[in-house]
XYZ file of C-alpha atoms in Angstrom:
768
model
C -50.241 -18.348 -39.592
C -49.065 -17.330 -36.156
C -50.654 -14.247 -34.697
C -48.685 -12.382 -32.077
C -50.140 -9.256 -30.507
C -48.428 -8.509 -27.224
C -49.733 -5.716 -25.027
C -48.112 -4.190 -21.961
C -51.456 -3.611 -20.300
C -53.355 -6.830 -20.773
C -53.177 -8.370 -17.338
C -56.182 -7.233 -15.406
C -59.244 -5.064 -15.084
C -57.307 -1.975 -14.142
C -54.058 -2.381 -16.043
C -55.642 -3.206 -19.377
C -57.052 0.284 -19.553
C -54.077 2.595 -19.728
C -54.088 2.520 -23.533
C -56.977 4.977 -23.478
C -56.382 8.292 -25.215
C -58.807 10.637 -23.497
C -59.199 12.200 -20.077
C -59.156 15.510 -18.334
C -60.643 17.599 -15.595
C -62.878 20.493 -16.465
C -61.838 23.567 -14.541
C -63.601 26.889 -14.080
C -64.227 29.094 -17.050
C -61.431 31.563 -17.660
C -61.869 34.892 -15.917
C -62.210 37.523 -18.634
C -59.972 39.884 -16.643
C -56.927 37.665 -16.812
C -54.650 37.241 -19.828
C -55.513 33.927 -21.515
C -51.850 33.154 -22.155
C -48.409 34.664 -21.802
C -45.857 36.077 -24.209
C -48.015 36.688 -27.250
C -49.733 40.044 -27.646
C -47.522 42.635 -29.351
C -48.737 45.340 -26.953
C -47.382 43.442 -23.965
C -44.005 44.890 -22.971
C -43.137 41.502 -21.481
C -42.932 40.035 -24.982
C -39.345 41.284 -25.160
C -38.286 39.696 -21.884
C -36.001 36.648 -22.084
C -38.608 34.402 -20.417
C -40.739 34.866 -23.530
C -37.916 33.973 -25.916
C -38.697 30.437 -27.076
C -35.260 30.034 -28.644
C -33.650 30.050 -25.198
C -33.408 26.934 -23.022
C -36.234 26.625 -20.497
C -33.776 26.886 -17.620
C -32.679 30.331 -18.756
C -36.232 31.471 -19.388
C -37.391 30.350 -15.951
C -34.413 31.972 -14.260
C -35.256 35.271 -15.947
C -38.936 35.051 -14.965
C -38.175 34.295 -11.304
C -35.675 37.152 -11.128
C -38.492 39.593 -11.977
C -40.812 38.490 -9.145
C -41.164 40.162 -5.777
C -41.119 37.993 -2.672
C -44.895 38.292 -2.301
C -45.381 37.318 -5.944
C -43.081 34.338 -5.496
C -44.981 33.122 -2.450
C -48.318 33.491 -4.245
C -47.225 30.877 -6.790
C -46.470 28.154 -4.207
C -50.099 27.008 -3.800
C -52.312 25.002 -6.129
C -54.512 27.967 -7.075
C -51.801 30.332 -8.305
C -53.103 33.894 -8.953
C -52.207 35.963 -12.017
C -49.318 38.422 -12.101
C -50.745 40.976 -14.554
C -47.690 43.227 -14.734
C -45.754 40.348 -16.303
C -48.656 38.983 -18.316
C -48.733 35.791 -16.260
C -52.227 34.284 -16.011
C -53.613 32.387 -13.056
C -52.983 28.667 -12.999
C -54.693 25.747 -11.274
C -52.363 22.868 -10.467
C -55.091 20.573 -9.153
C -56.872 18.544 -11.810
C -57.996 14.914 -11.599
C -57.791 12.255 -14.287
C -58.401 8.799 -12.908
C -61.182 7.610 -15.229
C -61.436 10.542 -17.579
C -62.940 13.817 -16.471
C -63.264 13.868 -12.698
C -65.260 15.983 -10.317
C -63.832 18.922 -8.429
C -65.839 21.220 -6.176
C -65.319 24.384 -8.242
C -65.849 22.672 -11.582
C -69.495 21.820 -11.652
C -72.661 21.445 -9.663
C -73.651 17.839 -9.187
C -72.604 16.026 -12.346
C -72.743 18.995 -14.757
C -69.791 20.740 -16.323
C -69.639 24.505 -16.429
C -69.059 25.248 -20.096
C -69.622 24.231 -23.693
C -68.460 20.673 -23.092
C -70.894 18.913 -20.780
C -69.329 15.441 -20.503
C -66.295 13.396 -21.430
C -65.321 9.788 -21.992
C -65.455 7.717 -18.802
C -63.068 4.781 -18.833
C -62.625 2.038 -16.253
C -59.186 3.697 -15.859
C -57.680 6.113 -18.331
C -55.060 8.310 -20.113
C -55.195 11.500 -22.368
C -56.026 14.071 -25.118
C -59.257 15.626 -23.912
C -57.426 17.945 -21.503
C -56.016 19.988 -24.351
C -59.415 20.325 -25.959
C -60.847 21.738 -22.758
C -57.945 24.100 -22.287
C -58.031 25.263 -25.884
C -61.680 26.321 -25.686
C -61.174 28.114 -22.357
C -62.840 25.688 -19.942
C -59.652 24.713 -18.143
C -57.110 26.762 -16.227
C -54.689 23.914 -15.720
C -53.271 20.856 -17.399
C -51.477 19.212 -14.492
C -53.368 16.053 -13.583
C -52.914 14.361 -10.242
C -52.998 10.831 -11.544
C -52.125 7.963 -11.684
C -52.473 6.427 -8.239
C -49.700 3.826 -8.197
C -49.687 2.774 -4.570
C -49.632 -0.967 -4.028
C -53.048 -2.477 -3.207
C -51.522 -4.007 -0.075
C -54.644 -4.610 1.993
C -57.979 -5.778 0.530
C -59.895 -3.395 2.797
C -58.303 -0.225 1.413
C -61.055 2.071 0.111
C -58.828 3.575 -2.574
C -57.491 0.265 -3.840
C -60.019 0.614 -6.656
C -57.911 3.490 -8.056
C -54.776 1.403 -8.444
C -53.530 -1.278 -10.864
C -53.419 -3.871 -8.091
C -51.003 -5.519 -5.705
C -48.049 -6.322 -7.958
C -45.160 -3.815 -8.262
C -44.220 -4.890 -11.812
C -47.773 -4.477 -13.111
C -48.109 -1.191 -11.275
C -44.818 0.092 -12.690
C -45.733 -0.751 -16.285
C -49.170 0.764 -15.812
C -47.560 3.946 -14.476
C -45.276 4.221 -17.497
C -48.115 3.764 -19.984
C -50.468 6.098 -18.127
C -47.875 8.871 -17.910
C -46.857 8.585 -21.553
C -50.500 8.632 -22.607
C -51.302 11.757 -20.582
C -48.148 13.597 -21.568
C -48.558 12.768 -25.255
C -45.401 10.728 -25.525
C -47.114 7.504 -26.646
C -45.290 4.253 -25.932
C -41.960 5.102 -27.521
C -41.026 7.710 -24.955
C -38.941 10.794 -25.596
C -40.509 11.826 -28.905
C -41.748 15.144 -27.610
C -38.560 16.004 -25.797
C -39.332 18.571 -23.129
C -42.823 19.376 -24.487
C -45.968 18.154 -22.731
C -49.463 17.557 -24.061
C -50.582 17.535 -20.429
C -48.790 16.690 -17.193
C -49.152 13.453 -15.197
C -48.401 13.137 -11.483
C -47.616 9.815 -9.802
C -49.094 9.551 -6.324
C -48.930 9.012 -3.347
C -45.200 8.899 -2.608
C -44.834 6.590 -0.605
C -46.166 3.613 1.413
C -49.657 5.124 1.397
C -52.480 2.594 1.488
C -54.624 3.303 4.521
C -57.331 5.964 4.634
C -59.529 5.537 7.678
C -59.628 2.197 9.459
C -60.965 1.690 12.968
C -60.028 5.173 14.105
C -56.624 5.305 12.427
C -56.533 7.838 9.589
C -54.051 8.666 6.866
C -53.247 12.074 8.351
C -51.648 10.731 11.515
C -50.622 7.234 10.460
C -46.935 6.419 10.807
C -46.156 3.545 8.427
C -43.428 1.344 9.846
C -41.766 -0.098 6.755
C -38.627 -2.213 6.478
C -35.891 -1.342 4.005
C -36.535 -4.704 2.349
C -40.218 -3.941 1.749
C -39.458 -0.427 0.562
C -36.921 -1.782 -1.930
C -39.035 -4.446 -3.629
C -42.651 -3.384 -3.022
C -43.354 0.252 -2.229
C -40.698 2.109 -4.237
C -40.358 0.286 -7.616
C -43.571 1.685 -9.192
C -42.426 5.246 -8.501
C -38.985 4.536 -9.909
C -40.588 3.200 -13.104
C -42.916 6.188 -13.279
C -39.957 8.571 -13.122
C -37.204 6.777 -15.011
C -39.228 5.115 -17.775
C -42.437 7.137 -17.856
C -40.642 10.482 -17.420
C -43.474 11.801 -15.268
C -43.448 15.556 -14.777
C -45.151 15.398 -11.381
C -45.083 13.535 -8.062
C -47.407 13.902 -5.083
C -46.017 13.271 -1.608
C -48.391 11.430 0.710
C -50.029 12.503 3.975
C -48.612 9.763 6.139
C -45.271 9.413 7.821
C -42.870 6.606 6.966
C -40.744 5.471 9.885
C -41.471 8.704 11.708
C -40.858 11.230 8.912
C -43.706 12.906 6.978
C -43.333 12.087 3.289
C -43.580 15.745 2.263
C -40.785 16.685 4.687
C -38.451 13.828 3.779
C -35.343 15.138 2.009
C -34.033 11.591 1.480
C -37.248 10.637 -0.294
C -37.950 13.713 -2.416
C -34.522 15.127 -3.205
C -31.983 12.407 -2.612
C -33.960 9.474 -4.042
C -36.458 10.902 -6.566
C -34.329 13.716 -7.953
C -30.831 12.493 -7.127
C -30.905 8.739 -7.717
C -33.789 8.504 -10.187
C -33.262 11.745 -12.115
C -36.749 13.177 -11.574
C -37.318 16.355 -13.590
C -40.606 17.920 -12.632
C -42.610 19.383 -9.772
C -43.585 17.841 -6.426
C -46.936 18.688 -4.888
C -48.252 17.937 -1.448
C -51.499 16.080 -1.044
C -54.192 18.538 -0.058
C -53.459 20.166 3.308
C -50.588 17.737 3.866
C -48.313 20.616 4.898
C -50.682 21.836 7.603
C -51.039 18.399 9.195
C -47.271 18.149 9.691
C -47.750 20.771 12.408
C -51.414 20.556 13.348
C -52.021 16.795 13.455
C -48.686 15.029 13.458
C -46.836 17.482 15.678
C -43.678 16.852 13.673
C -43.128 20.595 13.224
C -43.436 22.826 16.292
C -44.605 25.897 14.377
C -46.374 26.497 11.045
C -43.200 28.163 9.790
C -41.239 25.027 10.670
C -43.603 22.923 8.563
C -43.187 25.306 5.616
C -39.406 25.257 5.960
C -39.338 21.466 6.341
C -41.232 20.744 3.113
C -39.468 23.292 0.930
C -36.051 22.210 2.173
C -37.045 18.592 1.552
C -37.768 19.363 -2.106
C -41.532 19.897 -2.273
C -42.593 22.648 -4.701
C -46.305 23.389 -4.441
C -48.810 23.111 -1.606
C -52.311 21.897 -2.293
C -53.903 24.226 0.223
C -52.926 27.601 1.627
C -50.339 26.906 4.311
C -47.444 28.146 2.192
C -49.409 31.253 1.272
C -49.960 32.087 4.932
C -46.635 31.159 6.521
C -43.826 31.260 3.961
C -43.094 34.968 4.395
C -42.914 34.701 8.167
C -40.650 31.641 7.770
C -38.302 33.795 5.701
C -38.496 36.686 8.174
C -37.737 34.326 11.072
C -34.759 33.037 9.096
C -36.099 29.506 9.071
C -36.191 29.452 5.272
C -33.812 30.967 2.699
C -35.355 32.575 -0.377
C -33.195 30.243 -2.479
C -35.500 27.368 -1.510
C -38.503 29.324 -2.777
C -36.669 30.043 -6.027
C -35.797 26.354 -6.370
C -39.465 25.397 -6.056
C -40.569 28.093 -8.493
C -37.997 26.897 -10.997
C -39.663 23.480 -11.061
C -43.168 24.934 -11.245
C -42.581 27.414 -14.046
C -40.509 24.845 -15.953
C -43.542 22.558 -16.148
C -45.815 25.416 -17.225
C -43.327 26.303 -19.958
C -43.105 22.669 -21.048
C -46.886 22.808 -21.450
C -46.384 25.725 -23.830
C -48.107 28.255 -21.577
C -45.387 30.888 -22.029
C -45.018 30.430 -25.767
C -47.812 32.639 -26.995
C -51.283 31.567 -27.999
C -51.480 27.819 -27.191
C -53.983 27.286 -30.005
C -51.221 28.085 -32.494
C -48.818 25.579 -30.894
C -48.369 21.819 -31.538
C -51.430 20.726 -29.504
C -53.518 23.739 -30.445
C -55.683 21.974 -33.009
C -57.115 19.526 -30.466
C -60.718 20.685 -30.121
C -64.141 19.658 -28.799
C -64.413 16.906 -31.416
C -61.762 15.016 -29.421
C -64.082 14.888 -26.394
C -66.545 11.985 -26.381
C -65.354 11.012 -29.844
C -66.489 7.657 -31.169
C -62.887 6.477 -31.110
C -62.592 7.197 -27.401
C -65.957 5.630 -26.590
C -64.964 2.509 -28.523
C -61.779 2.402 -26.514
C -63.727 2.645 -23.242
C -65.802 -0.340 -24.390
C -62.722 -2.338 -25.368
C -61.093 -1.621 -22.021
C -64.199 -2.790 -20.165
C -64.423 -5.970 -22.236
C -60.814 -6.910 -21.580
C -60.984 -6.103 -17.880
C -63.936 -8.273 -16.837
C -62.876 -11.501 -15.113
C -64.713 -14.825 -15.372
C -64.313 -16.553 -12.002
C -66.624 -19.554 -12.380
C -68.377 -21.248 -15.287
C -69.712 -24.641 -14.234
C -70.793 -26.909 -17.092
C -70.178 -24.039 -19.528
C -73.294 -22.196 -18.438
C -71.969 -19.149 -20.260
C -72.191 -17.902 -22.887
C -75.964 -17.866 -23.242
C -77.357 -18.509 -26.691
C -78.430 -15.354 -28.494
C -80.979 -17.403 -30.440
C -82.393 -19.830 -27.891
C -82.618 -17.674 -24.755
C -86.296 -16.801 -24.458
C -86.458 -14.810 -21.220
C -84.101 -13.306 -18.693
C -84.501 -11.938 -15.184
C -82.015 -9.251 -14.173
C -81.939 -8.790 -10.422
C -79.839 -6.910 -7.902
C -79.070 -3.462 -6.491
C -76.348 -2.849 -9.106
C -78.327 -4.181 -12.072
C -79.530 -0.776 -13.228
C -77.065 1.406 -11.354
C -75.343 4.150 -13.315
C -73.046 5.968 -10.889
C -71.735 2.669 -9.507
C -70.167 1.761 -12.848
C -67.891 4.797 -12.704
C -66.115 4.227 -9.403
C -64.573 7.199 -7.581
C -63.001 10.370 -8.995
C -65.481 10.212 -11.855
C -67.365 12.935 -13.661
C -70.298 12.812 -16.062
C -69.739 10.314 -18.891
C -70.601 10.810 -22.547
C -73.329 8.212 -22.159
C -73.724 5.226 -19.877
C -75.047 1.709 -20.374
C -76.128 -0.189 -17.263
C -76.006 -4.006 -17.101
C -79.789 -4.112 -17.485
C -79.676 -1.892 -20.563
C -76.873 -3.934 -22.066
C -78.775 -7.192 -21.642
C -81.967 -5.686 -23.085
C -80.158 -5.581 -26.437
C -80.038 -9.405 -26.487
C -83.358 -10.585 -25.041
C -86.779 -9.084 -25.637
C -88.413 -10.690 -22.605
C -86.497 -9.032 -19.754
C -87.799 -8.883 -16.176
C -86.041 -6.585 -13.697
C -86.098 -6.209 -9.931
C -83.523 -4.487 -7.682
C -83.945 -7.053 -4.898
C -82.669 -4.498 -2.378
C -82.911 -0.760 -1.889
C -79.097 -0.426 -2.062
C -75.915 -2.506 -1.811
C -76.143 -2.489 1.983
C -79.554 -4.127 1.474
C -81.051 -2.458 4.551
C -84.475 -2.871 2.947
C -84.502 -6.274 1.205
C -87.269 -7.216 -1.211
C -86.323 -10.849 -1.592
C -89.798 -12.344 -2.004
C -90.620 -10.056 -4.925
C -87.251 -10.756 -6.524
C -87.840 -14.511 -6.240
C -91.187 -14.214 -8.005
C -89.552 -12.308 -10.866
C -86.761 -14.883 -11.095
C -89.137 -17.858 -11.181
C -90.782 -16.602 -14.332
C -87.607 -16.429 -16.412
C -85.501 -19.036 -18.178
C -82.216 -17.602 -16.886
C -81.279 -15.161 -14.123
C -78.436 -12.664 -13.923
C -77.795 -11.263 -10.437
C -75.845 -7.984 -10.408
C -74.632 -7.219 -6.904
C -71.469 -6.104 -5.078
C -70.285 -2.816 -3.576
C -70.294 0.883 -4.412
C -68.806 4.120 -3.104
C -70.882 3.931 0.079
C -68.853 0.833 0.972
C -65.337 1.698 -0.259
C -63.821 5.015 -1.270
C -61.334 7.677 -0.244
C -61.558 8.181 3.538
C -63.506 4.938 3.922
C -61.742 1.603 4.317
C -63.774 -1.553 4.754
C -63.893 -3.554 7.964
C -65.331 -6.680 6.290
C -64.568 -8.625 3.137
C -68.050 -10.071 2.653
C -71.227 -8.771 1.104
C -73.934 -7.586 3.478
C -75.889 -10.494 5.035
C -79.120 -9.455 3.323
C -77.373 -9.251 -0.049
C -75.947 -12.737 0.454
C -79.410 -13.947 1.404
C -80.871 -12.358 -1.744
C -78.310 -14.153 -3.915
C -78.715 -17.574 -2.310
C -82.501 -17.430 -2.080
C -82.966 -16.382 -5.711
C -80.424 -18.983 -6.882
C -82.297 -21.803 -5.135
C -85.611 -20.738 -6.654
C -84.635 -20.624 -10.347
C -85.032 -23.172 -13.127
C -81.368 -23.047 -14.114
C -78.167 -22.077 -12.307
C -77.808 -18.297 -12.097
C -75.088 -15.925 -13.281
C -73.615 -13.765 -10.518
C -72.027 -10.431 -11.498
C -69.985 -8.491 -8.938
C -69.289 -4.779 -9.197
C -66.590 -3.788 -6.715
C -63.212 -2.132 -6.574
C -61.747 -4.443 -3.956
C -61.906 -8.215 -3.451
C -64.863 -9.900 -1.791
C -65.070 -13.221 0.027
C -67.692 -15.014 -2.065
C -66.893 -18.570 -0.984
C -70.611 -19.077 -0.366
C -71.240 -18.489 -4.090
C -68.102 -20.195 -5.337
C -69.290 -23.535 -3.940
C -73.033 -23.084 -4.484
C -74.226 -25.472 -7.213
C -77.130 -23.138 -7.925
C -74.702 -20.421 -9.007
C -73.258 -21.561 -12.313
C -71.127 -18.574 -13.341
C -69.463 -15.659 -11.573
C -68.120 -12.518 -13.259
C -66.153 -9.716 -11.577
C -66.391 -6.424 -13.448
C -64.695 -3.990 -11.073
C -66.117 -0.540 -11.830
C -66.101 -0.836 -15.631
C -66.919 2.708 -16.751
C -69.541 4.126 -19.072
C -69.625 1.097 -21.389
C -69.532 -1.484 -18.607
C -73.106 -2.688 -19.060
C -72.609 -3.290 -22.760
C -69.321 -5.125 -22.164
C -70.940 -7.403 -19.585
C -73.806 -8.238 -21.927
C -71.400 -9.023 -24.777
C -69.535 -11.473 -22.551
C -72.678 -13.090 -21.153
C -73.979 -13.704 -24.697
C -70.666 -14.697 -26.243
C -69.866 -11.699 -28.426
C -66.665 -11.340 -26.436
C -64.535 -14.135 -25.019
C -63.440 -13.061 -21.518
C -59.735 -12.967 -20.741
C -59.341 -10.665 -17.734
C -57.238 -11.669 -14.717
C -57.511 -10.632 -11.081
C -55.129 -7.812 -10.108
C -55.288 -8.704 -6.414
C -55.472 -11.743 -4.161
C -59.001 -12.416 -2.913
C -58.698 -13.163 0.795
C -61.240 -14.886 3.043
C -63.164 -12.971 5.698
C -60.777 -14.336 8.343
C -58.099 -11.955 6.987
C -59.797 -9.081 8.828
C -58.027 -10.343 11.971
C -54.802 -8.963 10.454
C -54.202 -5.364 11.483
C -54.488 -3.032 8.510
C -51.797 -0.878 10.103
C -49.218 -3.673 9.809
C -47.158 -2.707 6.754
C -45.064 -5.872 6.607
C -45.254 -7.728 3.316
C -43.419 -10.827 4.479
C -44.985 -13.409 6.804
C -43.835 -14.071 10.333
C -44.814 -17.660 11.164
C -43.873 -17.381 14.855
C -46.521 -14.694 15.435
C -49.070 -16.068 13.003
C -48.731 -13.084 10.672
C -49.563 -14.457 7.181
C -47.918 -11.791 4.981
C -49.578 -9.960 2.124
C -50.205 -10.287 -1.611
C -49.540 -13.337 -3.754
C -45.791 -12.763 -3.432
C -45.670 -13.453 0.310
C -49.087 -14.378 1.713
C -49.289 -17.799 3.310
C -52.908 -18.446 4.072
C -56.189 -19.510 2.494
C -57.418 -17.674 -0.596
C -60.783 -17.289 -2.264
C -59.063 -16.641 -5.608
C -55.413 -16.240 -6.584
C -53.828 -13.134 -8.041
C -53.875 -13.546 -11.820
C -56.817 -15.964 -11.768
C -59.300 -15.765 -14.610
C -61.168 -18.172 -16.867
C -62.077 -18.022 -20.546
C -64.593 -19.685 -22.824
C -61.528 -21.269 -24.470
C -58.883 -23.602 -23.055
C -55.265 -22.609 -23.659
C -52.061 -24.606 -23.479
C -48.477 -23.362 -23.020
C -45.057 -24.651 -23.900
C -41.624 -23.196 -23.192
C -39.418 -23.351 -26.252
C -35.730 -24.172 -25.572
C -33.823 -21.235 -24.072
C -30.630 -20.383 -25.924
C -28.844 -19.539 -22.674
C -30.172 -21.002 -19.440
C -27.104 -20.209 -17.316
C -26.020 -16.815 -16.034
C -22.386 -16.451 -14.960
C -21.625 -13.624 -12.526
C -17.983 -14.124 -11.536
C -16.573 -12.367 -14.578
C -19.144 -9.555 -14.504
C -18.056 -7.719 -11.371
C -17.280 -4.007 -11.397
C -14.358 -4.629 -9.079
C -12.377 -7.889 -8.780
C -12.070 -7.212 -5.056
C -15.784 -7.744 -4.412
C -16.329 -10.896 -2.410
C -19.355 -13.132 -2.610
C -21.609 -12.810 0.403
C -23.226 -15.749 2.162
C -26.779 -15.988 3.421
C -27.789 -19.295 5.004
C -25.211 -21.107 2.864
C -26.427 -19.321 -0.281
C -24.020 -17.042 -2.095
C -25.221 -13.791 -3.599
C -23.968 -10.579 -5.177
C -25.416 -7.058 -4.880
C -26.783 -5.874 -8.223
C -24.934 -2.603 -7.665
C -21.615 -4.481 -7.925
C -22.443 -6.182 -11.221
C -21.223 -4.600 -14.431
C -23.496 -3.071 -17.027
C -22.604 -5.725 -19.593
C -24.584 -8.350 -17.707
C -27.321 -6.008 -16.467
C -27.931 -4.789 -20.027
C -28.010 -8.331 -21.351
C -31.363 -9.841 -22.262
C -32.427 -13.449 -21.800
C -34.956 -14.307 -24.501
C -37.730 -16.643 -23.378
C -40.317 -17.859 -25.883
C -43.667 -19.329 -24.880
C -45.905 -21.115 -27.370
C -49.595 -20.602 -26.613
C -52.505 -22.354 -28.313
C -56.244 -21.753 -28.225
C -58.039 -25.096 -28.013
C -61.503 -23.564 -27.859
C -64.198 -22.746 -30.387
C -63.972 -18.956 -29.973
C -61.273 -16.417 -30.711
C -59.914 -14.732 -27.643
C -57.470 -12.176 -26.310
C -55.423 -14.149 -23.839
C -52.947 -12.760 -21.292
C -49.764 -14.722 -20.620
C -48.354 -14.231 -17.119
C -44.694 -15.157 -16.650
C -43.518 -15.709 -13.068
C -40.183 -16.570 -11.526
C -39.601 -18.427 -8.266
C -36.449 -19.377 -6.418
C -35.533 -22.946 -5.682
C -35.710 -22.162 -1.977
C -38.405 -19.840 -0.654
C -36.914 -18.719 2.645
C -35.010 -15.597 3.756
C -37.857 -13.277 2.797
C -37.837 -14.273 -0.858
C -41.176 -14.031 -2.662
C -43.085 -17.270 -3.163
C -43.070 -16.175 -6.796
C -42.807 -12.896 -8.676
C -44.402 -11.740 -11.914
C -41.651 -10.735 -14.341
C -43.600 -10.228 -17.556
C -47.062 -10.205 -19.090
C -48.310 -9.953 -22.645
C -51.526 -10.645 -24.501
C -51.972 -12.659 -27.635
C -55.090 -12.754 -29.814
C -55.738 -16.273 -31.072
C -58.483 -17.609 -33.269
C -60.033 -20.978 -32.493
C -57.321 -23.642 -32.810
C -54.583 -21.103 -33.513
C -51.209 -20.923 -31.800
C -48.545 -18.246 -31.470
C -45.054 -17.843 -30.096
C -44.743 -14.979 -27.613
C -41.302 -13.685 -26.682
C -40.318 -12.249 -23.307
C -37.103 -10.344 -22.646
C -35.661 -10.790 -19.164
C -32.830 -8.880 -17.525
C -30.793 -10.890 -14.986
C -30.299 -7.835 -12.748
C -33.961 -6.824 -12.833
C -35.855 -10.098 -13.017
C -33.631 -12.562 -11.160
C -32.816 -10.310 -8.211
C -34.459 -10.005 -4.814
C -34.192 -7.543 -1.933
C -32.175 -8.475 1.135
C -32.920 -7.248 4.654
C -30.812 -4.121 4.152
C -32.859 -3.134 1.109
C -30.146 -4.031 -1.423
C -31.141 -5.857 -4.581
C -29.057 -9.026 -4.858
C -28.770 -11.999 -7.215
C -28.478 -15.408 -5.585
C -26.766 -18.450 -6.953
C -28.788 -21.518 -7.847
C -31.925 -22.353 -9.765
C -34.564 -19.843 -10.770
C -37.719 -21.348 -12.258
C -39.787 -19.503 -14.838
C -43.422 -20.551 -14.876
C -46.505 -19.941 -16.964
C -49.600 -21.914 -16.114
C -48.333 -25.309 -14.960
C -45.225 -25.243 -17.152
C -41.735 -24.385 -15.877
C -38.320 -23.644 -17.338
C -35.099 -23.448 -15.311
C -32.420 -20.736 -15.395
C -29.307 -21.277 -13.262
C -27.225 -18.499 -11.759
C -23.577 -19.494 -11.375
C -21.274 -17.519 -9.064
């Protein structure tokens, strides 16, 4: 029997995780002096106001509410920590909550890693989505349900400290991840639209746009002006945000600190209003990154006065300021006639609309649709199982010489576990992480399989400033097998800290190589890191038999690693980014170009354009099973465009003797059409496995800025040993066979387009 189980988020460590159902940020305990909710108590005179009438459309309700506010009250609501308005029964509201891996830290939430309230921890995923927010709000530990996640910037440069937060370097993967993350947070599952205007919680796609540099060699994100071509904007930087808005129906966007081609993102009317709201139909609120409004004047010098900065962002379409700049300078901007009150009202309309969609003006939230979600939803066994499953599916097997792995659960007599990350807890969680329900380190996970375990850290930390190599070697010599757990942590890569190297510290490399040479059998090397590492030294070392990359795998990461090492799970993860060699650090991180420029030696970026040596390819990943693929015959392998034009007057354009048509000039009949492509996959191994199928397309000719290849679809199939399945992909000619030209227009070119999966190819011809 054929078994077909496709999954949108099966590609890689980060993208496989957006199926999770639990995350939230704990916020301060509710102040007993503020009303816990609006429009409920019978002794509130506001109950009779139209903004409390749930039978009216939200637009009318919001309009009524705003009409009752004074100018000072209006201005007070334009910052992330919005105070209460007691005379109208409006409670305070906190717009800033984080939700990258589950509950995240925030300075006013807890001390150290403790939460301030009944709930002390929450599920920590490798990356996540969620219900737990409502539980926290319902018991009074949260004053907001607007979460500033997901981070869907492209992981353009391997040195970026925040690349660990993202789904990787591919815009298609990132877009699908964004859609799933948003729907999971907002409670709309994968169907989309079921809840209508109602929100379980609110997701916010960030950082809009072309933001992927934090602090590199003296250049920081606050002053950086990203020079980006229209071509790169069209097919790399913008598509994930379009997917987030149009398909995910996100209720929030965050504009980024940096400028793009001279204009600060938060002051860019074309970006926020014309593109996001006008072209893409965005219906939600737009927040600045924290203090992004102030830097427009104070650091970038784009605005001459603070009032100019306030006027610029509100006129551009931003709604709420993370920080206090709007609180301090909006009134004076109005008084100086730099800003009309109508722009304030416009922003408030978006803000109060989201709060109403969350049900916060509908009476007691506990009595509303999400009101029964309680503490039992936090750290539930279901959510913890999901965190484990996500970690299992995200770990990537990079090397397995002579089938060293999996180890035998019966025959393995002793094991040495060595390395600075072997018993690390915080490292597993990555950044923007709060206290997990419980955590299993790699050492603890492996202790469940072997009684005779010997452990040594080998170094004091991942920078290995105090190596203890001789002691580690002695421990390793006494064991049958050795697992080295090394890599990076948040001292090496994080927000505000980009890397300057792509290699492990010299002492850590020395620890690995020295231990590997001293052991009885080839060692297993496990890397914890958010970004790629040049490990060519280990890749070609015969003493290192297997290499696993685990990213930052969350609270269950140690258990997942142990299950893979001992064969209770067949690895199937794929790399979400290209792994570049150390020589790539010669490329300026400030160069935003995706496409190569051979005349200057610029190699380009990501698997789509990079022309240079690689340590590992995007999408690379081994399994304990071997899989084969076969394209089944395509019912229609030719696409005719001549009779699909919106206007018969449109002429074909020529580019280096190739003819092409802008997608915008092609009728909906063709763009809505689906090309069905079926791939037969078979597991030739002895173990069942969840296997991701990656479908790429390439053009017959790779010049004119076309990608070398482009991922157009990915699904997972679960196959038992020897089993096969047919997996179907649906392709849209306008979406999957188009490319961006130099003007930023998406066009379809005549000629052959080759679909590929593994080493197999299938041709589709575009006829003009």
